[in-house]
Amino acid sequence: MERIMIVMGTRPEAIKLCPLVLELKRRKKQEILVCSTGQHRSMLDGVLRAFGVKPDFDLDVMRTGQTLSSVTARILKGLDEILAAERPDLVIVQGDTTTAFAGALAAFQRRIPIAHVEAGLRTYHIDSPYPEEFHRQVIGLIAKWHFAPTEMAKENLLREGKKKKSVFVTGNTVVDALRFTLGNDFHRPSWNIPTDYRLVLFTAHRRESMGEQMKGMFSALSRLVNEFPDVIAVCPLHHNPGVRAAAEVIRGQERIRVIEPPDILSFHQLLARTYLVMTDSGGIQEEAVALGIPTIVTRHSTERSEGIKAGVLRLAGCSEEGIFNLGKELLKPHSKEYKKMKTPASVYGSGDASVRIADILERVM
Ligand code: UD1
Ligand code: UDP
């Protein structure tokens, strides 16, 4: 039986790869090995628990204050030893994190074929997002199979010269994850948010925004909450210390709840009842599009332009003023702009991406 090793290390990779792990294991056509790099710890472990996935290997690389190079080096060393011992026939990586980059590189250096899930996302600005744009382009160079979530992602790959036969449009597995979390009768936290308040969900964590720029994003939120007395904001704080430092500007403010990141089940419940999202997250952009929740993207550019075209996402840039002004426009009573955005779109698929990927792997391996 052929062996597939699936490598993951951060919260979003686990959210987007667990549905595929479950689908491949259910079929029992290949032997499935899961390797966690542990690039994240608590934020990753919660997702694995929610999906009931137990890694076969754990490199446990996370250190406080880790640098990009130190994480890359620890993953390469640890994974190389595992690949040498296990000799899988295929390594699967997802997205654009250090785990995905180092996972693909380790496989490439052992001459093991690579399949890339969520392939072909591009801004073509090497610094935005940093370092993710570099990671995904490099993975694209060495992957044998590219699972593009959308036609647009496929077009990017073909334009770069990838062979037509190596690129498949599958949808994004994040929609599979949403089906899992919202479709099951899990315990739903009440969140204690009175129903006559509008909920704004705010997250920020991009490396290129850390520092003054991120403080400005939090300040924009704070001004919006002051402006609209019927708004309550919830800010799940990413564990990156840089995010925690920036969030000091909103500490103690009435109607802004700063909370630890809820696990994926609770987070999706919260998202589903949100009035307006403000985020720089990739995964949350896709989820908001699938659910039709108007979203302000607090970035200069996005690789999720399908969501912009669908009308659910609006790009605000990173300045406090730009974010505040767009927020004000969308939160004002009876905003026509807001109304136009509130339409779910299936541009990221309908929740069967894992099934499609598993079908393709059965055919090509
Ligand atoms: C990483 C990814 C980014 C992805 C994000 C998802 C890279 C280069 N970036 O960024 O693409 O959007 O994950 O969240 O791979 N920490 C904890 N506990 C955790 C997780 C993180 O304490 O469970 C803290 C640690 O201090 C760690 C820091 O957060 O050093 C940053 O984590 P890191 O994985 O380096 O980068 P992210 O900013 O999370
Ligand atoms: N998420 C979560 N709890 C939170 C914030 C986000 O479970 O407090 C989930 C969210 O639903 C999405 C994913 O984490 O699926 C996005 O991860 P993140 O924003 O960390 O990374 P990105 O998608 O930007 O790479």
Coordinates of C-alpha atoms and ligand atoms in Angstrom, one line a residue:
M1 CA 0.0 0.0 0.0
E2 CA 1.3 3.5 -0.9
R3 CA 2.1 5.8 1.9
I4 CA 1.2 9.5 2.1
M5 CA 2.7 11.8 4.7
I6 CA 0.6 14.9 5.5
V7 CA 2.6 17.7 7.2
M8 CA 1.0 20.5 9.2
G9 CA 2.1 22.8 11.9
T10 CA -0.1 25.9 12.4
R11 CA -3.8 26.5 13.2
P12 CA -4.9 27.2 9.6
E13 CA -3.1 24.2 8.2
A14 CA -4.7 21.9 10.6
I15 CA -8.2 23.4 9.9
K16 CA -7.7 22.9 6.2
L17 CA -5.9 19.5 6.3
C18 CA -7.9 17.6 8.9
P19 CA -10.9 17.2 6.6
L20 CA -8.5 15.7 4.0
V21 CA -6.9 13.4 6.6
L22 CA -10.3 12.1 7.7
E23 CA -11.4 11.5 4.1
L24 CA -8.2 9.7 3.1
K25 CA -8.3 7.6 6.2
R26 CA -11.9 6.7 5.7
R27 CA -11.1 5.3 2.2
K28 CA -8.3 3.1 3.4
K29 CA -6.7 3.1 -0.1
Q30 CA -3.4 4.5 1.1
E31 CA -1.6 4.5 4.4
I32 CA -1.9 7.9 5.9
L33 CA 0.8 9.3 8.2
V34 CA 0.3 12.7 9.9
C35 CA 3.4 14.7 10.9
S36 CA 2.8 17.8 13.1
T37 CA 5.8 20.2 13.2
G38 CA 4.3 21.9 16.2
Q39 CA 5.1 25.3 14.8
H40 CA 2.1 26.4 16.8
R41 CA 1.2 24.6 20.0
S42 CA -2.0 25.4 21.9
M43 CA -3.6 27.0 18.8
L44 CA -2.8 23.8 16.8
D45 CA -3.7 21.2 19.4
G46 CA -7.2 22.6 19.8
V47 CA -7.9 22.0 16.1
L48 CA -6.5 18.5 16.1
R49 CA -8.7 17.7 19.1
A50 CA -11.8 19.1 17.5
F51 CA -11.3 16.9 14.4
G52 CA -10.1 13.9 16.4
V53 CA -6.8 13.7 14.4
K54 CA -3.8 12.4 16.3
P55 CA -0.4 13.0 14.6
D56 CA 1.9 10.0 14.2
F57 CA 4.9 12.3 14.6
D58 CA 5.4 15.6 16.4
L59 CA 8.5 17.6 15.9
D60 CA 7.5 20.0 18.7
V61 CA 9.5 22.9 17.2
M62 CA 7.7 25.9 18.8
R63 CA 9.8 28.1 21.0
T64 CA 8.9 31.5 22.4
G65 CA 10.2 34.3 20.2
Q66 CA 11.1 31.9 17.4
T67 CA 12.6 33.4 14.3
L68 CA 11.7 32.3 10.8
S69 CA 15.1 30.7 10.2
S70 CA 15.2 28.8 13.5
V71 CA 11.7 27.3 12.8
T72 CA 12.8 26.4 9.2
A73 CA 16.0 24.8 10.5
R74 CA 14.3 22.7 13.2
I75 CA 11.6 21.5 10.8
L76 CA 14.2 20.6 8.1
K77 CA 16.3 18.6 10.6
G78 CA 13.4 16.8 12.3
L79 CA 11.5 16.0 9.1
D80 CA 14.5 14.8 7.2
E81 CA 15.1 12.1 9.8
I82 CA 11.4 11.0 9.7
L83 CA 11.4 11.0 5.8
A84 CA 14.5 8.9 5.8
A85 CA 13.0 6.4 8.1
E86 CA 9.5 6.2 6.7
R87 CA 10.1 6.8 2.9
P88 CA 6.5 7.9 2.1
D89 CA 5.5 7.9 -1.6
L90 CA 4.1 11.4 -1.4
V91 CA 4.3 14.4 1.0
I92 CA 1.3 16.8 1.2
V93 CA 1.7 20.3 2.4
Q94 CA -0.9 23.1 2.6
G95 CA -0.7 26.8 2.0
D96 CA 2.3 29.0 2.7
T97 CA 3.6 28.8 6.2
T98 CA 7.1 28.0 7.3
T99 CA 5.9 24.4 8.0
A100 CA 4.6 24.1 4.4
F101 CA 7.8 25.6 2.9
A102 CA 10.2 23.5 5.1
G103 CA 8.0 20.4 4.7
A104 CA 8.1 20.7 0.9
L105 CA 11.8 21.4 0.9
A106 CA 12.6 18.4 3.1
A107 CA 10.6 16.2 0.7
F108 CA 12.3 17.7 -2.3
Q109 CA 15.7 17.1 -0.9
R110 CA 14.8 13.4 -0.3
R111 CA 13.3 13.3 -3.9
I112 CA 9.9 12.5 -2.6
P113 CA 7.0 13.9 -4.7
I114 CA 5.0 16.8 -3.2
A115 CA 1.3 17.7 -3.5
H116 CA 0.3 21.2 -2.6
V117 CA -3.1 21.9 -1.2
E118 CA -4.3 25.5 -1.7
A119 CA -1.9 26.0 -4.6
G120 CA -1.7 29.1 -6.8
L121 CA -2.6 31.9 -4.4
R122 CA -0.6 35.0 -5.3
T123 CA -0.3 38.7 -4.7
Y124 CA 3.0 38.8 -6.7
H125 CA 4.3 41.2 -4.0
I126 CA 7.1 39.4 -2.3
D127 CA 6.7 41.4 0.9
S128 CA 2.9 40.9 1.2
P129 CA 2.1 38.7 2.9
Y130 CA 5.6 38.2 4.3
P131 CA 7.1 35.6 4.1
E132 CA 4.1 33.7 2.8
E133 CA 4.2 34.9 -0.8
F134 CA 7.8 33.6 -1.1
H135 CA 6.8 30.3 0.5
R136 CA 3.9 29.5 -1.8
Q137 CA 5.8 30.5 -5.0
V138 CA 8.7 28.2 -4.0
I139 CA 6.4 25.3 -3.1
G140 CA 4.8 25.8 -6.5
L141 CA 8.2 25.3 -8.1
I142 CA 8.9 21.9 -6.6
A143 CA 5.4 20.4 -6.2
K144 CA 4.3 17.6 -8.6
W145 CA 0.6 18.1 -8.0
H146 CA -1.1 21.5 -7.4
F147 CA -4.6 21.5 -5.9
A148 CA -5.8 25.0 -6.7
P149 CA -8.9 26.1 -4.8
T150 CA -10.3 28.3 -7.6
E151 CA -10.0 28.8 -11.4
M152 CA -8.1 32.1 -10.7
A153 CA -5.5 30.2 -8.7
K154 CA -5.2 27.7 -11.5
E155 CA -4.7 30.5 -14.0
N156 CA -1.8 31.8 -11.9
L157 CA -0.1 28.4 -12.0
L158 CA -0.6 27.9 -15.7
R159 CA 0.8 31.4 -16.4
E160 CA 3.8 30.5 -14.4
G161 CA 4.4 27.5 -16.7
K162 CA 3.1 24.6 -14.5
K163 CA 1.9 21.7 -16.7
K164 CA -1.8 21.6 -17.3
K165 CA -2.0 18.0 -16.2
S166 CA -0.5 18.8 -12.8
V167 CA -3.0 21.4 -11.8
F168 CA -6.5 20.6 -10.5
V169 CA -9.3 22.9 -9.3
T170 CA -10.7 21.4 -6.1
G171 CA -12.3 24.2 -4.1
N172 CA -10.9 25.1 -0.7
T173 CA -10.9 22.5 2.1
V174 CA -11.8 25.3 4.5
V175 CA -15.4 25.0 3.3
D176 CA -15.2 21.3 4.2
A177 CA -14.1 22.3 7.7
L178 CA -17.0 24.8 8.0
R179 CA -19.4 22.0 7.1
F180 CA -17.9 19.9 9.8
T181 CA -18.0 22.5 12.5
L182 CA -21.3 24.1 11.7
G183 CA -23.0 20.9 10.6
N184 CA -22.4 19.0 13.8
D185 CA -24.3 19.5 17.0
F186 CA -21.4 20.6 19.1
H187 CA -21.8 22.5 22.3
R188 CA -22.5 26.1 21.4
P189 CA -21.1 28.7 23.8
S190 CA -23.7 31.5 24.4
W191 CA -21.1 34.3 24.1
N192 CA -23.4 36.4 26.2
I193 CA -23.8 39.0 23.5
P194 CA -27.2 40.7 23.8
T195 CA -29.2 40.2 20.6
D196 CA -29.9 43.9 20.1
Y197 CA -26.1 44.6 19.7
R198 CA -24.3 44.2 16.4
L199 CA -21.2 42.0 16.7
V200 CA -17.9 43.0 15.1
L201 CA -15.3 40.3 15.0
F202 CA -11.7 41.6 14.8
T203 CA -8.5 39.6 14.3
A204 CA -4.9 40.7 13.3
H205 CA -1.7 38.8 13.1
R206 CA 0.3 39.5 9.9
R207 CA 4.0 39.9 10.4
E208 CA 4.3 42.8 7.9
S209 CA 1.7 44.8 10.0
M210 CA 3.3 44.3 13.4
G211 CA 4.1 47.5 15.4
E212 CA 2.6 50.9 14.8
Q213 CA 0.5 49.8 11.9
M214 CA -1.2 47.1 13.9
K215 CA -1.8 49.5 16.8
G216 CA -3.5 51.7 14.2
M217 CA -5.8 48.8 13.2
F218 CA -6.8 48.3 16.9
S219 CA -7.3 52.1 17.3
A220 CA -9.6 52.1 14.2
L221 CA -11.7 49.4 15.9
S222 CA -11.8 51.3 19.1
R223 CA -13.0 54.5 17.4
L224 CA -15.7 52.5 15.5
V225 CA -17.1 51.1 18.8
N226 CA -17.2 54.6 20.3
E227 CA -19.0 55.9 17.2
F228 CA -21.7 53.2 17.2
P229 CA -23.3 52.5 20.7
D230 CA -25.0 49.3 19.4
V231 CA -21.8 47.6 18.5
I232 CA -19.9 45.1 20.5
A233 CA -16.5 44.0 19.3
V234 CA -14.9 40.6 20.0
C235 CA -11.1 40.3 19.5
P236 CA -9.6 36.8 19.8
L237 CA -5.9 37.5 20.3
H238 CA -3.4 35.5 18.3
H239 CA -0.7 34.1 20.6
N240 CA 2.1 36.0 18.8
P241 CA 3.5 38.4 21.4
G242 CA 3.6 41.2 18.7
V243 CA -0.2 41.0 18.4
R244 CA -0.6 41.1 22.2
A245 CA 1.6 44.2 22.5
A246 CA -0.4 46.1 19.7
A247 CA -3.7 45.1 21.4
E248 CA -2.8 47.1 24.6
V249 CA -4.4 50.2 22.9
I250 CA -7.9 48.6 23.4
R251 CA -7.5 47.0 26.8
G252 CA -10.3 47.8 29.2
Q253 CA -12.5 49.5 26.7
E254 CA -16.2 49.0 27.2
R255 CA -17.9 47.0 24.5
I256 CA -14.6 45.5 23.3
R257 CA -14.1 41.9 24.5
V258 CA -10.5 40.8 24.3
I259 CA -10.5 37.0 24.5
E260 CA -8.1 34.0 24.1
P261 CA -8.5 32.5 20.6
P262 CA -11.6 30.3 20.8
D263 CA -11.2 26.8 19.4
I264 CA -12.4 26.2 15.9
L265 CA -15.9 24.9 16.9
S266 CA -16.6 28.0 19.0
F267 CA -14.9 30.3 16.6
H268 CA -17.1 29.2 13.7
Q269 CA -20.2 29.6 15.9
L270 CA -19.1 33.1 16.7
L271 CA -18.4 33.9 13.1
A272 CA -21.8 32.7 11.9
R273 CA -23.5 35.3 14.1
T274 CA -21.2 38.2 13.3
Y275 CA -22.4 41.4 11.7
L276 CA -19.1 42.6 10.3
V277 CA -15.6 41.0 10.2
M278 CA -12.4 43.0 10.3
T279 CA -9.4 40.8 9.6
D280 CA -6.1 40.2 8.0
S281 CA -6.5 36.5 8.2
G282 CA -6.5 34.4 5.0
G283 CA -8.8 31.6 6.3
I284 CA -11.3 34.0 7.9
Q285 CA -11.6 35.8 4.5
E286 CA -12.6 32.6 2.9
E287 CA -15.0 31.5 5.6
A288 CA -16.7 35.0 5.6
V289 CA -17.2 34.7 1.8
A290 CA -18.7 31.2 2.2
L291 CA -21.1 32.5 4.9
G292 CA -21.8 35.8 3.3
I293 CA -20.5 38.0 6.2
P294 CA -19.4 41.4 5.1
T295 CA -15.7 41.7 5.8
I296 CA -13.1 44.5 5.9
V297 CA -9.7 43.2 4.9
T298 CA -7.0 45.1 6.8
R299 CA -4.3 44.6 4.2
H300 CA -2.8 46.3 1.2
S301 CA -3.5 43.4 -1.1
T302 CA -5.2 40.1 -0.9
E303 CA -4.7 36.8 -2.8
R304 CA -8.4 36.1 -2.2
S305 CA -9.6 38.5 -4.9
E306 CA -12.5 36.0 -5.7
G307 CA -14.0 37.3 -2.5
I308 CA -13.6 40.9 -3.5
K309 CA -15.2 40.1 -6.9
A310 CA -18.0 38.3 -5.2
G311 CA -18.6 41.5 -3.2
V312 CA -18.3 40.1 0.3
L313 CA -14.7 41.4 1.0
R314 CA -13.6 45.0 0.9
L315 CA -9.9 45.9 1.0
A316 CA -9.2 48.8 3.4
G317 CA -5.5 49.0 3.4
C318 CA -3.6 49.1 6.7
S319 CA -4.0 52.7 7.8
E320 CA -6.1 53.6 10.8
E321 CA -7.9 56.3 8.9
G322 CA -8.7 54.0 5.9
I323 CA -10.0 51.2 8.1
F324 CA -12.0 53.6 10.3
N325 CA -13.6 55.3 7.3
L326 CA -14.7 52.0 5.6
G327 CA -15.9 50.7 8.9
K328 CA -18.0 53.8 9.4
E329 CA -19.5 53.5 6.0
L330 CA -20.5 49.9 6.5
L331 CA -21.8 50.3 10.1
K332 CA -23.9 53.3 9.5
P333 CA -27.6 52.4 9.8
H334 CA -29.2 51.1 6.6
S335 CA -25.9 51.2 4.8
K336 CA -26.5 50.2 1.1
E337 CA -22.8 49.2 0.8
Y338 CA -23.2 46.8 3.7
K339 CA -26.4 45.3 2.3
K340 CA -24.7 44.6 -1.1
M341 CA -21.9 42.6 0.6
K342 CA -24.2 40.3 2.6
T343 CA -24.4 37.5 0.0
P344 CA -22.8 34.1 0.5
A345 CA -20.7 33.0 -2.5
S346 CA -19.5 29.5 -3.4
V347 CA -16.3 30.7 -5.0
Y348 CA -14.3 28.5 -2.6
G349 CA -16.4 25.4 -3.4
S350 CA -19.2 23.7 -1.7
G351 CA -17.4 21.6 0.9
D352 CA -16.3 18.6 -1.2
A353 CA -12.6 19.7 -1.8
S354 CA -11.2 16.8 0.3
V355 CA -13.3 14.3 -1.7
R356 CA -12.0 15.7 -4.9
I357 CA -8.4 15.7 -3.8
A358 CA -8.7 12.1 -2.5
D359 CA -10.3 11.1 -5.8
I360 CA -7.4 12.7 -7.8
L361 CA -4.8 11.0 -5.5
E362 CA -6.4 7.6 -6.1
R363 CA -6.1 8.2 -9.9
V364 CA -2.6 9.7 -10.1
M365 CA -0.6 7.8 -7.5
Ligands
UD1_1 C1 2.1 31.6 11.2 C2 2.3 31.6 9.6 C3 1.2 32.5 9.0 C4 -0.2 32.0 9.4 C5 -0.2 32.0 11.0 C6 -1.6 31.4 11.4 C7 4.6 31.5 9.0 C8 5.8 32.3 8.6 N1 3.5 32.3 9.3 O1 2.3 32.9 11.6 O2 1.3 32.3 7.6 O3 -1.1 33.0 8.9 O4 0.8 31.2 11.5 O5 -1.9 31.8 12.7 O6 4.6 30.3 9.1 N2 2.5 31.2 19.6 C9 2.2 30.6 20.8 N3 1.3 29.5 20.7 C10 0.7 29.0 19.6 C11 1.0 29.7 18.4 C12 1.9 30.8 18.4 O7 2.7 30.9 21.8 O8 0.0 28.1 19.7 C13 3.4 32.4 19.6 C14 4.8 32.0 19.8 O9 5.4 33.0 20.6 C15 5.4 32.1 18.4 C16 4.6 33.2 17.8 O10 3.3 33.0 18.3 O11 6.8 32.4 18.4 C17 4.5 33.3 16.3 O12 4.2 32.1 15.7 P1 4.8 31.7 14.3 O13 4.4 30.4 13.9 O14 6.2 32.0 14.2 O15 4.1 32.8 13.3 P2 2.6 33.3 13.2 O16 2.7 34.8 13.2 O17 1.8 32.5 14.0
UDP2 N1 -9.6 30.8 14.0 C1 -9.9 30.1 15.2 N2 -9.8 30.8 16.4 C2 -9.5 32.2 16.4 C3 -9.2 32.8 15.1 C4 -9.2 32.1 14.0 O1 -10.2 28.9 15.2 O2 -9.5 32.8 17.4 C5 -9.6 30.0 12.7 C6 -10.4 30.6 11.6 O3 -11.8 30.1 11.6 C7 -9.7 30.2 10.4 C8 -8.3 30.0 10.8 O4 -8.3 30.0 12.3 O5 -10.1 28.9 9.9 C9 -7.4 31.1 10.3 O6 -6.2 31.1 11.0 P1 -5.2 32.3 11.1 O7 -6.0 33.6 10.9 O8 -4.4 32.2 12.3 O9 -4.3 32.1 9.8 P2 -4.4 32.5 8.2 O10 -5.6 31.9 7.7 O11 -4.3 33.9 8.1 O12 -3.1 31.8 7.7

